[in-house]
Tab-separated table of C-alpha atoms and ligand atoms in Angstrom:
chain	number	residue	atom	x	y	z
A	1	MET	CA	-0.504	-0.070	0.035
A	2	GLU	CA	1.065	3.517	-0.711
A	3	SER	CA	0.235	5.344	2.466
A	4	LEU	CA	-0.889	4.754	5.594
A	5	ASP	CA	-3.930	7.319	5.598
A	6	ALA	CA	-6.073	4.747	4.113
A	7	LEU	CA	-5.221	2.262	6.801
A	8	VAL	CA	-5.282	4.502	9.707
A	9	SER	CA	-8.893	5.279	8.453
A	10	LEU	CA	-10.445	1.880	7.969
A	11	ALA	CA	-8.567	0.210	11.300
A	12	LYS	CA	-11.051	3.623	12.984
A	13	ARG	CA	-13.836	2.859	11.077
A	14	ARG	CA	-13.936	-0.750	11.093
A	15	GLY	CA	-13.305	-1.586	14.572
A	16	PHE	CA	-9.835	-2.247	14.589
A	17	ILE	CA	-7.835	0.331	16.268
A	18	TYR	CA	-8.210	4.165	17.664
A	19	GLN	CA	-6.393	6.822	18.964
A	20	GLY	CA	-6.216	6.552	22.845
A	21	SER	CA	-8.301	9.031	24.453
A	22	GLU	CA	-9.500	10.152	21.487
A	23	ILE	CA	-12.327	12.318	22.909
A	24	TYR	CA	-10.106	14.152	25.052
A	25	GLY	CA	-8.452	15.173	21.622
A	26	GLY	CA	-5.933	12.127	22.284
A	27	LEU	CA	-2.936	11.228	23.738
A	28	ALA	CA	0.362	11.185	22.017
A	29	GLY	CA	1.736	8.043	21.279
A	30	THR	CA	-1.095	5.382	22.433
A	31	TRP	CA	-3.971	3.514	20.566
A	32	ASP	CA	-6.277	1.493	22.137
A	33	TYR	CA	-7.437	-1.563	20.472
A	34	GLY	CA	-11.337	-2.124	19.047
A	35	PRO	CA	-13.280	-5.707	19.039
A	36	LEU	CA	-11.666	-6.589	16.127
A	37	GLY	CA	-7.692	-5.186	16.491
A	38	VAL	CA	-7.826	-7.431	19.728
A	39	ALA	CA	-8.991	-10.467	18.041
A	40	LEU	CA	-6.036	-9.860	15.182
A	41	LYS	CA	-3.917	-9.642	17.853
A	42	LYS	CA	-4.749	-12.555	20.049
A	43	ASN	CA	-4.376	-14.782	16.555
A	44	ILE	CA	-0.888	-13.096	16.066
A	45	GLU	CA	-0.575	-13.972	19.809
A	46	ASN	CA	-1.558	-17.531	20.113
A	47	LEU	CA	0.083	-18.387	16.852
A	48	TRP	CA	3.575	-16.636	18.669
A	49	TRP	CA	2.688	-18.669	21.529
A	50	LYS	CA	1.854	-21.817	20.044
A	51	ARG	CA	5.612	-21.961	17.999
A	52	PHE	CA	7.797	-20.172	20.734
A	53	VAL	CA	6.450	-22.153	23.772
A	54	SER	CA	3.583	-24.507	23.797
A	55	ASP	CA	4.798	-26.632	20.952
A	56	ARG	CA	8.504	-26.673	22.409
A	57	GLU	CA	10.073	-28.659	25.773
A	58	ASP	CA	13.042	-25.835	26.764
A	59	MET	CA	10.427	-23.107	27.230
A	60	TYR	CA	8.978	-21.526	30.034
A	61	GLY	CA	5.970	-19.167	30.116
A	62	MET	CA	5.806	-15.656	32.308
A	63	ASP	CA	4.384	-12.770	33.649
A	64	ALA	CA	6.270	-10.822	35.449
A	65	ALA	CA	5.178	-7.738	36.927
A	66	ILE	CA	5.192	-3.784	35.293
A	67	LEU	CA	6.303	-2.172	38.196
A	68	MET	CA	9.799	-3.547	39.456
A	69	HIS	CA	12.279	-2.816	42.097
A	70	PRO	CA	14.086	0.686	40.990
A	71	LYS	CA	17.951	-1.377	41.377
A	72	VAL	CA	16.535	-3.606	38.203
A	73	TRP	CA	16.664	-0.994	35.761
A	74	GLU	CA	20.387	0.203	37.475
A	75	SER	CA	21.501	-3.168	36.911
A	76	SER	CA	20.626	-3.120	33.901
A	77	GLY	CA	22.015	-0.282	32.256
A	78	HIS	CA	18.495	1.730	31.724
A	79	VAL	CA	18.895	4.453	34.257
A	80	SER	CA	22.350	5.749	32.836
A	81	GLY	CA	21.648	4.134	29.059
A	82	PHE	CA	18.227	4.594	27.941
A	83	SER	CA	18.139	7.554	26.404
A	84	ASP	CA	17.429	8.922	22.627
A	85	PRO	CA	19.730	12.133	21.654
A	86	LEU	CA	16.742	14.882	21.850
A	87	VAL	CA	17.335	18.256	20.398
A	88	GLU	CA	14.707	21.365	20.967
A	89	CYS	CA	14.025	24.513	18.625
A	90	GLU	CA	14.617	27.544	20.448
A	91	LYS	CA	11.784	29.647	18.519
A	92	CYS	CA	9.126	26.980	18.450
A	93	LYS	CA	10.073	24.874	21.635
A	94	ARG	CA	9.130	21.525	19.364
A	95	ARG	CA	11.583	18.930	20.241
A	96	PHE	CA	13.049	16.174	17.968
A	97	ARG	CA	15.325	12.976	17.761
A	98	ALA	CA	18.492	13.955	16.626
A	99	ASP	CA	19.080	10.923	15.109
A	100	HIS	CA	15.606	10.979	13.215
A	101	ILE	CA	16.308	14.553	11.228
A	102	GLU	CA	18.616	15.477	8.848
A	103	ASP	CA	19.562	18.538	9.866
A	104	THR	CA	20.571	18.873	13.340
A	105	GLU	CA	20.664	22.692	13.119
A	106	LYS	CA	17.313	23.792	11.504
A	107	CYS	CA	13.826	22.922	12.833
A	108	PRO	CA	12.358	20.546	10.313
A	109	GLU	CA	8.675	22.428	11.067
A	110	CYS	CA	9.718	26.302	11.574
A	111	GLY	CA	13.440	26.903	10.222
A	112	GLY	CA	14.005	27.817	13.824
A	113	ARG	CA	17.374	27.461	15.474
A	114	LEU	CA	17.884	23.524	17.140
A	115	GLY	CA	19.390	23.646	20.364
A	116	GLU	CA	22.545	21.289	21.597
A	117	ALA	CA	21.823	18.039	21.347
A	118	ARG	CA	21.122	16.383	25.336
A	119	GLN	CA	20.093	12.543	26.159
A	120	PHE	CA	17.270	12.242	27.391
A	121	ASN	CA	16.273	8.868	29.071
A	122	MET	CA	12.775	6.952	27.603
A	123	MET	CA	12.031	4.781	31.155
A	124	PHE	CA	8.708	6.262	32.726
A	125	LYS	CA	8.606	7.525	36.259
A	126	THR	CA	6.277	6.610	38.638
A	127	SER	CA	6.288	6.449	42.921
A	128	VAL	CA	5.056	2.911	45.061
A	129	GLY	CA	3.270	3.784	48.011
A	130	ALA	CA	1.964	7.544	49.399
A	131	MET	CA	4.905	9.453	49.852
A	132	GLU	CA	6.022	11.137	46.551
A	133	ASP	CA	9.955	11.356	46.920
A	134	SER	CA	13.240	10.456	45.294
A	135	ALA	CA	12.849	6.932	47.155
A	136	SER	CA	9.442	5.609	46.144
A	137	THR	CA	10.618	6.302	42.609
A	138	VAL	CA	9.807	3.557	40.094
A	139	TYR	CA	10.059	2.735	36.283
A	140	LEU	CA	7.347	1.413	33.974
A	141	ARG	CA	9.478	-1.499	31.718
A	142	PRO	CA	10.817	-0.365	29.342
A	143	GLU	CA	10.959	-3.906	27.534
A	144	THR	CA	9.601	-7.610	29.411
A	145	ALA	CA	13.102	-8.604	29.796
A	146	GLY	CA	14.166	-7.665	32.981
A	147	GLY	CA	10.766	-9.720	34.198
A	148	MET	CA	12.771	-12.220	32.864
A	149	PHE	CA	16.114	-11.613	34.068
A	150	VAL	CA	15.078	-11.585	37.791
A	151	ASN	CA	12.989	-14.960	37.992
A	152	PHE	CA	15.863	-16.655	36.259
A	153	LYS	CA	16.928	-18.721	39.248
A	154	ASN	CA	12.397	-19.148	40.516
A	155	VAL	CA	12.589	-20.943	37.472
A	156	ILE	CA	15.511	-23.337	37.936
A	157	ASP	CA	14.509	-23.736	41.876
A	158	SER	CA	11.223	-24.627	40.265
A	159	PHE	CA	11.555	-26.387	37.490
A	160	HIS	CA	15.342	-27.297	36.924
A	161	PRO	CA	15.503	-27.039	33.505
A	162	LYS	CA	18.614	-28.622	31.602
A	163	LEU	CA	20.488	-26.033	29.029
A	164	PRO	CA	19.674	-24.973	26.530
A	165	PHE	CA	16.222	-23.269	27.934
A	166	GLY	CA	14.290	-20.147	27.523
A	167	LEU	CA	11.995	-17.909	29.466
A	168	ALA	CA	9.360	-16.482	27.197
A	169	GLN	CA	6.454	-13.646	27.762
A	170	ILE	CA	4.277	-11.471	26.480
A	171	GLY	CA	3.327	-8.235	28.125
A	172	LYS	CA	3.498	-4.117	28.178
A	173	ALA	CA	6.568	-1.748	28.219
A	174	PHE	CA	6.395	1.811	27.780
A	175	ARG	CA	9.130	4.174	26.491
A	176	ASN	CA	8.568	7.907	26.973
A	177	GLU	CA	9.547	8.437	22.349
A	178	ILE	CA	10.250	12.156	22.071
A	179	THR	CA	8.596	11.696	18.867
A	180	PRO	CA	5.765	9.178	18.147
A	181	ARG	CA	5.019	8.702	15.118
A	182	ASP	CA	3.616	6.290	12.184
A	183	PHE	CA	0.402	5.182	13.894
A	184	ILE	CA	1.237	2.162	16.130
A	185	PHE	CA	4.751	2.129	14.857
A	186	ARG	CA	6.640	4.173	17.478
A	187	VAL	CA	4.310	4.562	20.688
A	188	ARG	CA	4.565	5.210	23.971
A	189	GLU	CA	2.609	2.210	25.193
A	190	LEU	CA	3.796	-1.333	23.184
A	191	GLU	CA	3.543	-4.614	23.681
A	192	GLN	CA	6.537	-6.957	23.481
A	193	MET	CA	6.754	-10.447	22.779
A	194	GLU	CA	10.110	-12.039	24.219
A	195	ILE	CA	12.372	-14.662	24.700
A	196	GLU	CA	15.147	-14.924	26.731
A	197	TYR	CA	16.980	-18.261	25.766
A	198	PHE	CA	19.935	-19.380	28.184
A	199	VAL	CA	22.804	-20.974	26.796
A	200	ARG	CA	26.468	-22.207	26.794
A	201	PRO	CA	28.831	-19.955	25.693
A	202	GLU	CA	30.526	-21.531	23.481
A	203	SER	CA	27.092	-22.534	21.502
A	204	TRP	CA	26.128	-19.024	21.369
A	205	LYS	CA	26.242	-18.507	17.380
A	206	GLU	CA	24.161	-21.886	16.859
A	207	HIS	CA	21.356	-20.924	18.672
A	208	PHE	CA	21.231	-17.446	17.657
A	209	ASP	CA	21.341	-18.897	13.780
A	210	PHE	CA	18.472	-21.126	14.822
A	211	PHE	CA	16.015	-18.308	16.357
A	212	LEU	CA	16.363	-16.170	12.943
A	213	LYS	CA	15.065	-18.727	11.132
A	214	GLU	CA	12.627	-19.774	13.922
A	215	GLN	CA	11.686	-16.039	13.129
A	216	HIS	CA	11.250	-16.326	9.877
A	217	ASP	CA	9.113	-18.984	9.600
A	218	PHE	CA	6.624	-17.130	12.150
A	219	LEU	CA	6.427	-13.910	10.201
A	220	ALA	CA	5.559	-17.031	7.447
A	221	ASP	CA	2.903	-18.241	10.014
A	222	VAL	CA	1.240	-15.102	10.088
A	223	GLY	CA	1.359	-14.328	6.470
A	224	LEU	CA	3.926	-11.632	5.574
A	225	SER	CA	5.069	-11.348	2.535
A	226	LYS	CA	8.608	-12.594	2.308
A	227	GLU	CA	9.813	-10.095	0.021
A	228	LYS	CA	8.809	-7.073	2.362
A	229	LEU	CA	11.547	-8.881	4.587
A	230	HIS	CA	15.030	-7.361	4.817
A	231	ILE	CA	17.411	-8.952	7.464
A	232	VAL	CA	19.936	-6.175	8.749
A	233	ASP	CA	23.135	-6.881	11.070
A	234	VAL	CA	23.366	-4.201	13.485
A	235	PRO	CA	26.489	-2.257	13.375
A	236	GLU	CA	28.478	-1.909	16.487
A	237	ALA	CA	26.999	1.647	17.335
A	238	ASP	CA	23.824	1.139	16.871
A	239	ARG	CA	23.853	-1.844	18.836
A	240	ALA	CA	21.978	-1.153	22.554
A	241	HIS	CA	24.429	-1.490	25.372
A	242	TYR	CA	24.228	-4.962	26.176
A	243	SER	CA	24.031	-6.711	22.627
A	244	LYS	CA	27.543	-8.531	21.267
A	245	HIS	CA	25.582	-9.006	18.100
A	246	SER	CA	22.250	-7.842	16.912
A	247	VAL	CA	20.634	-8.745	13.540
A	248	ASP	CA	17.748	-6.826	13.198
A	249	THR	CA	14.258	-7.256	10.513
A	250	GLU	CA	13.074	-4.734	8.996
A	251	PHE	CA	10.078	-4.504	6.788
A	252	ASP	CA	8.429	-2.738	3.972
A	253	PHE	CA	6.304	-0.461	5.727
A	254	PRO	CA	4.259	1.927	3.535
A	255	PHE	CA	6.817	4.896	5.412
A	256	GLY	CA	9.832	2.882	4.154
A	257	GLN	CA	12.137	0.325	5.114
A	258	LYS	CA	11.934	0.495	9.056
A	259	GLU	CA	12.737	-2.303	11.831
A	260	LEU	CA	10.194	-4.934	12.657
A	261	LEU	CA	11.870	-7.360	15.430
A	262	GLY	CA	14.909	-7.892	16.306
A	263	LEU	CA	17.545	-10.907	17.809
A	264	ALA	CA	20.374	-10.312	20.191
A	265	TYR	CA	23.411	-11.871	21.996
A	266	ARG	CA	23.267	-10.098	25.110
A	267	THR	CA	26.398	-12.340	26.558
A	268	ASP	CA	26.203	-12.647	30.456
A	269	PHE	CA	25.584	-9.389	30.733
A	270	ASP	CA	21.954	-9.342	32.154
A	271	LEU	CA	22.907	-12.397	34.850
A	272	LYS	CA	26.270	-10.713	35.931
A	273	SER	CA	24.851	-7.529	36.277
A	274	HIS	CA	21.951	-8.659	38.581
A	275	SER	CA	23.656	-11.151	40.037
A	276	GLU	CA	26.242	-7.862	41.249
A	277	GLY	CA	22.900	-5.631	41.357
A	278	SER	CA	20.729	-7.913	44.113
A	279	GLY	CA	23.556	-9.785	45.588
A	280	THR	CA	21.770	-12.869	44.072
A	281	GLU	CA	24.454	-15.602	42.688
A	282	LEU	CA	22.424	-15.918	39.072
A	283	SER	CA	24.536	-19.001	37.931
A	284	TYR	CA	23.488	-22.534	36.631
A	285	PHE	CA	25.015	-25.799	37.789
A	286	ASP	CA	26.291	-28.373	34.809
A	287	GLU	CA	24.906	-31.354	36.907
A	288	GLU	CA	27.019	-34.067	34.053
A	289	THR	CA	30.393	-31.865	34.037
A	290	LYS	CA	29.878	-30.397	37.001
A	291	GLU	CA	30.810	-27.093	36.475
A	292	ARG	CA	28.984	-23.928	37.390
A	293	PHE	CA	28.910	-20.907	34.938
A	294	VAL	CA	26.995	-17.818	34.218
A	295	PRO	CA	25.058	-19.033	30.535
A	296	HIS	CA	24.840	-16.692	27.923
A	297	VAL	CA	21.412	-15.050	26.379
A	298	ILE	CA	20.427	-15.073	22.941
A	299	GLU	CA	17.335	-12.676	22.898
A	300	PRO	CA	14.481	-12.875	19.898
A	301	THR	CA	12.097	-10.026	20.590
A	302	PHE	CA	9.289	-9.287	18.492
A	303	GLY	CA	7.198	-5.759	18.764
A	304	LEU	CA	3.443	-6.620	18.739
A	305	GLY	CA	1.828	-3.552	17.186
A	306	ARG	CA	4.745	-2.936	14.922
A	307	LEU	CA	3.600	-6.631	13.763
A	308	MET	CA	0.380	-5.647	13.862
A	309	LEU	CA	0.985	-2.721	11.517
A	310	ALA	CA	2.770	-5.142	8.908
A	311	VAL	CA	0.337	-7.964	9.002
A	312	LEU	CA	-2.148	-4.862	8.208
A	313	SER	CA	-0.785	-2.977	5.584
A	314	ASP	CA	0.992	-6.147	3.853
A	315	ALA	CA	-3.144	-7.230	3.878
A	316	TYR	CA	-4.503	-4.008	2.543
A	317	CYS	CA	-5.334	-4.180	-1.075
A	318	GLU	CA	-7.534	-2.149	-3.424
A	319	ASP	CA	-9.287	-3.354	-6.657
A	320	GLU	CA	-12.197	-3.699	-8.969
A	321	LEU	CA	-14.438	-6.731	-8.554
A	322	GLY	CA	-18.054	-6.812	-11.053
A	323	GLY	CA	-16.960	-3.330	-11.911
A	324	GLU	CA	-16.796	-1.754	-8.653
A	325	LYS	CA	-14.114	-0.366	-6.754
A	326	ARG	CA	-13.503	-2.639	-3.455
A	327	VAL	CA	-11.062	-2.726	-0.790
A	328	TYR	CA	-9.989	-5.944	1.520
A	329	LEU	CA	-7.830	-6.936	3.447
A	330	ALA	CA	-5.987	-10.536	2.411
A	331	PHE	CA	-5.478	-11.955	6.008
A	332	LYS	CA	-3.842	-15.327	5.841
A	333	PRO	CA	-6.907	-17.456	7.433
A	334	ALA	CA	-5.177	-17.870	10.661
A	335	VAL	CA	-5.007	-14.541	11.831
A	336	ALA	CA	-8.581	-13.169	10.268
A	337	PRO	CA	-10.189	-11.488	13.352
A	338	VAL	CA	-13.745	-13.137	11.661
A	339	LYS	CA	-13.099	-16.390	9.497
A	340	VAL	CA	-16.832	-16.540	8.651
A	341	ALA	CA	-19.691	-14.828	7.947
A	342	VAL	CA	-22.884	-16.464	7.126
A	343	PHE	CA	-26.310	-14.682	5.791
A	344	PRO	CA	-29.734	-15.577	4.812
A	345	LEU	CA	-30.341	-14.132	1.475
A	346	LEU	CA	-33.490	-12.138	2.745
A	347	LYS	CA	-33.824	-11.190	6.233
A	348	ASN	CA	-37.959	-11.017	5.703
A	349	LYS	CA	-38.264	-14.964	4.750
A	350	PRO	CA	-38.077	-16.632	7.953
A	351	GLU	CA	-37.268	-20.292	6.481
A	352	LEU	CA	-33.894	-18.445	5.334
A	353	VAL	CA	-33.068	-16.973	8.495
A	354	ALA	CA	-33.724	-20.027	10.807
A	355	LYS	CA	-31.262	-22.019	8.186
A	356	ALA	CA	-29.061	-19.801	8.452
A	357	ARG	CA	-28.968	-19.595	11.912
A	358	GLU	CA	-28.834	-23.553	12.515
A	359	VAL	CA	-25.723	-23.403	9.893
A	360	TYR	CA	-24.212	-19.878	11.860
A	361	GLY	CA	-24.684	-21.963	15.201
A	362	ALA	CA	-22.598	-24.580	14.119
A	363	LEU	CA	-19.887	-22.976	12.509
A	364	LYS	CA	-19.364	-20.661	15.499
A	365	LYS	CA	-19.492	-23.888	18.015
A	366	GLU	CA	-16.473	-25.146	15.412
A	367	PHE	CA	-14.548	-22.213	14.931
A	368	GLY	CA	-15.422	-19.377	17.694
A	369	ALA	CA	-15.127	-16.626	14.961
A	370	VAL	CA	-17.778	-16.112	12.506
A	371	VAL	CA	-20.621	-13.720	12.749
A	372	PHE	CA	-24.139	-13.153	11.171
A	373	ASP	CA	-25.029	-10.345	9.063
A	374	ASP	CA	-28.913	-10.244	7.931
A	375	ASN	CA	-28.118	-6.570	6.972
A	376	GLY	CA	-28.251	-4.734	3.646
A	377	ASN	CA	-28.216	-6.611	0.359
A	378	ILE	CA	-26.089	-9.191	-0.054
A	379	GLY	CA	-23.246	-6.899	-2.390
A	380	LYS	CA	-22.973	-4.442	0.832
A	381	ARG	CA	-22.267	-7.702	3.110
A	382	TYR	CA	-19.728	-9.085	1.132
A	383	ARG	CA	-18.037	-5.418	0.849
A	384	ARG	CA	-18.209	-5.364	4.680
A	385	GLN	CA	-16.405	-8.562	4.792
A	386	ASP	CA	-14.162	-7.728	2.434
A	387	GLU	CA	-13.064	-4.591	4.496
A	388	ILE	CA	-12.497	-6.742	7.641
A	389	GLY	CA	-10.835	-9.443	5.972
A	390	THR	CA	-12.838	-12.533	6.567
A	391	PRO	CA	-11.959	-15.115	4.441
A	392	TRP	CA	-14.862	-16.567	3.562
A	393	CYS	CA	-18.848	-15.567	3.642
A	394	VAL	CA	-21.680	-18.147	3.277
A	395	THR	CA	-25.342	-17.700	1.578
A	396	ILE	CA	-28.194	-19.608	2.594
A	397	ASP	CA	-30.968	-19.161	-0.369
A	398	PHE	CA	-33.693	-20.699	-1.698
A	399	ASP	CA	-31.563	-23.677	-2.979
A	400	THR	CA	-30.323	-24.756	0.293
A	401	LEU	CA	-33.861	-25.335	1.225
A	402	GLY	CA	-34.524	-27.328	-1.763
A	403	GLU	CA	-36.927	-24.656	-3.572
A	404	GLY	CA	-34.761	-22.951	-6.222
A	405	GLY	CA	-35.079	-23.554	-9.600
A	406	ASP	CA	-32.313	-26.275	-9.932
A	407	ALA	CA	-33.018	-27.685	-6.320
A	408	VAL	CA	-29.826	-28.032	-4.181
A	409	LEU	CA	-30.901	-29.605	-0.873
A	410	ASN	CA	-28.585	-28.674	1.878
A	411	THR	CA	-26.009	-26.735	0.157
A	412	VAL	CA	-24.964	-23.002	0.364
A	413	THR	CA	-23.177	-20.530	-1.451
A	414	VAL	CA	-19.672	-20.031	0.147
A	415	ARG	CA	-17.980	-16.780	-1.385
A	416	ASP	CA	-13.701	-16.159	-2.057
A	417	ARG	CA	-12.538	-12.998	-0.425
A	418	ASP	CA	-9.950	-12.341	-2.793
A	419	THR	CA	-11.472	-13.799	-5.872
A	420	GLY	CA	-15.282	-13.172	-5.057
A	421	GLU	CA	-15.310	-16.969	-6.836
A	422	GLN	CA	-18.318	-18.614	-5.395
A	423	LYS	CA	-19.215	-22.500	-5.253
A	424	ARG	CA	-21.890	-24.403	-3.821
A	425	VAL	CA	-21.120	-26.544	-1.203
A	426	ALA	CA	-22.951	-29.263	1.012
A	427	ILE	CA	-23.404	-27.348	4.859
A	428	ASN	CA	-22.159	-31.348	6.287
A	429	GLU	CA	-18.683	-30.173	3.770
A	430	LEU	CA	-18.019	-26.751	5.070
A	431	ALA	CA	-16.305	-27.277	8.561
A	432	ALA	CA	-13.978	-29.695	7.202
A	433	MET	CA	-13.136	-27.590	4.238
A	434	PHE	CA	-12.675	-24.197	6.355
A	435	LYS	CA	-10.987	-25.984	8.629
A	436	VAL	CA	-8.292	-27.615	6.190
A	437	ALA	CA	-7.547	-23.953	4.473
A	438	LEU	CA	-7.277	-22.394	8.365
A	439	SER	CA	-4.212	-24.961	9.187
A	440	ALA	CA	-2.779	-24.021	5.490
B	501	LIG	P1	13.639	1.725	17.183
B	501	LIG	O1	14.990	1.459	16.967
B	501	LIG	O2	13.005	1.546	16.213
B	501	LIG	O3	13.407	2.742	18.402
B	501	LIG	P2	14.376	-0.735	19.082
B	501	LIG	O4	15.706	-0.866	18.658
B	501	LIG	O5	14.383	0.477	20.428
B	501	LIG	O6	13.353	0.030	18.462
B	501	LIG	P3	14.379	-2.881	20.491
B	501	LIG	O7	14.634	-2.229	22.082
B	501	LIG	O8	15.054	-3.952	20.278
B	501	LIG	O9	13.466	-1.618	19.700
B	501	LIG	O10	12.392	-3.497	20.928
B	501	LIG	C1	12.333	-5.072	20.609
B	501	LIG	C2	10.971	-4.187	19.464
B	501	LIG	O11	10.330	-3.856	20.256
B	501	LIG	C3	11.471	-3.699	18.268
B	501	LIG	O12	12.044	-4.582	17.086
B	501	LIG	C4	10.038	-3.083	17.914
B	501	LIG	O13	9.097	-4.120	17.378
B	501	LIG	C5	9.515	-2.962	19.297
B	501	LIG	N1	9.371	-1.515	19.842
B	501	LIG	C6	10.419	-0.683	20.112
B	501	LIG	N2	10.139	0.439	20.447
B	501	LIG	C7	8.493	0.621	19.955
B	501	LIG	C8	8.278	1.702	20.323
B	501	LIG	N3	8.403	2.761	21.000
B	501	LIG	N4	6.699	1.588	19.511
B	501	LIG	C9	6.167	0.486	18.743
B	501	LIG	N5	7.095	-0.910	18.659
B	501	LIG	C10	8.227	-0.667	19.534
């Protein structure tokens, strides 16, 4: 797709994503997911959890607290180093990220002079308890990783996993971005799907390569076009302070090729720093070799919102069908928020409605994400489903009741979203047909 505007407006109109606090004028860098946005997000999360956690024997799921002891972020280096260079215009007072603008001396908005760049820490602060002083300051976590490192010992003590093993979690993180922008690409409240995978130091590269491939296999699970993905080695100067080797996967967003997700070799930086900071030894004892050492970490990290934006923009299509222009979202069926829509041809024919309700009930029980729609003519109903990316529409007509010219009792019309083609299918074959297509 060419520009983001059409997608932003579709996402709002159809209930995927709304501006955060919109009726109060919005709060920059925040977005609210509506019913279809939540459904899309959950489908992506579930595919991720299945591939990276439940289908494996070596992964342990986590859901750590967002508020953590402030020393966590001192040890991790975020208090001293999680910052971006900020410049402020002396005339209009607007602020910019110095590494995101071409001319660091001239304001891109008003042409005024920009001041000296200074480091701006991106962590949000709040305070715990009734007293607001420096002793009560805590941070909203800037990445989910911290919650996993501080639970490394707990999981070892409860489960005695053998190396290599990983901790995985999906959760919110907060970054006070200087300039949130590009819809849900750069936000202040984000969601991450992260893994900290603990390995023997000498085997880091093998696991790093494995996870790079897994990341791309997962992107195929959610249906992203391969040709829009780019693997980029991150040069040392751009790497996070904890990383010795990083590979980002970038995606062709409507506003250019930008980071979608990352993979980092965090070495033993975090376990060592948290051992020192907390005074609790975070190490691993190998029962076979009888050695104790600090494992190294491979971290595959995914921004859930960014991934949703990639999925939405990749799926956005405009074409002409039956002489009419239309917009549709060509989601892979596995991520589509609604899998099937069921229509009675006419809403004032009780026999049609009753049969359609029966088919709807059976499919809903099987697939959950099934809707019933009897509002407006069939063409309009198709357009509505196209816009939300429903792969199949099922229409119950007079043939279904055995009353058509060439009666084909108990068959329905199944219409394909992408081609608009329709075919007759027996009601008792519908579920099996959709099941096969959904697992493709
Ligand atoms: P960027 O360079 O775009 O600021 P980053 O390199 O700081 O991102 P990481 O710290 O590696 O990002 O975070 C892991 C993932 O979290 C990113 O690949 C991205 O998908 C997501 N992410 C990071 N910051 C944001 C944000 N402000 N809004 C949305 N997603 C984000």
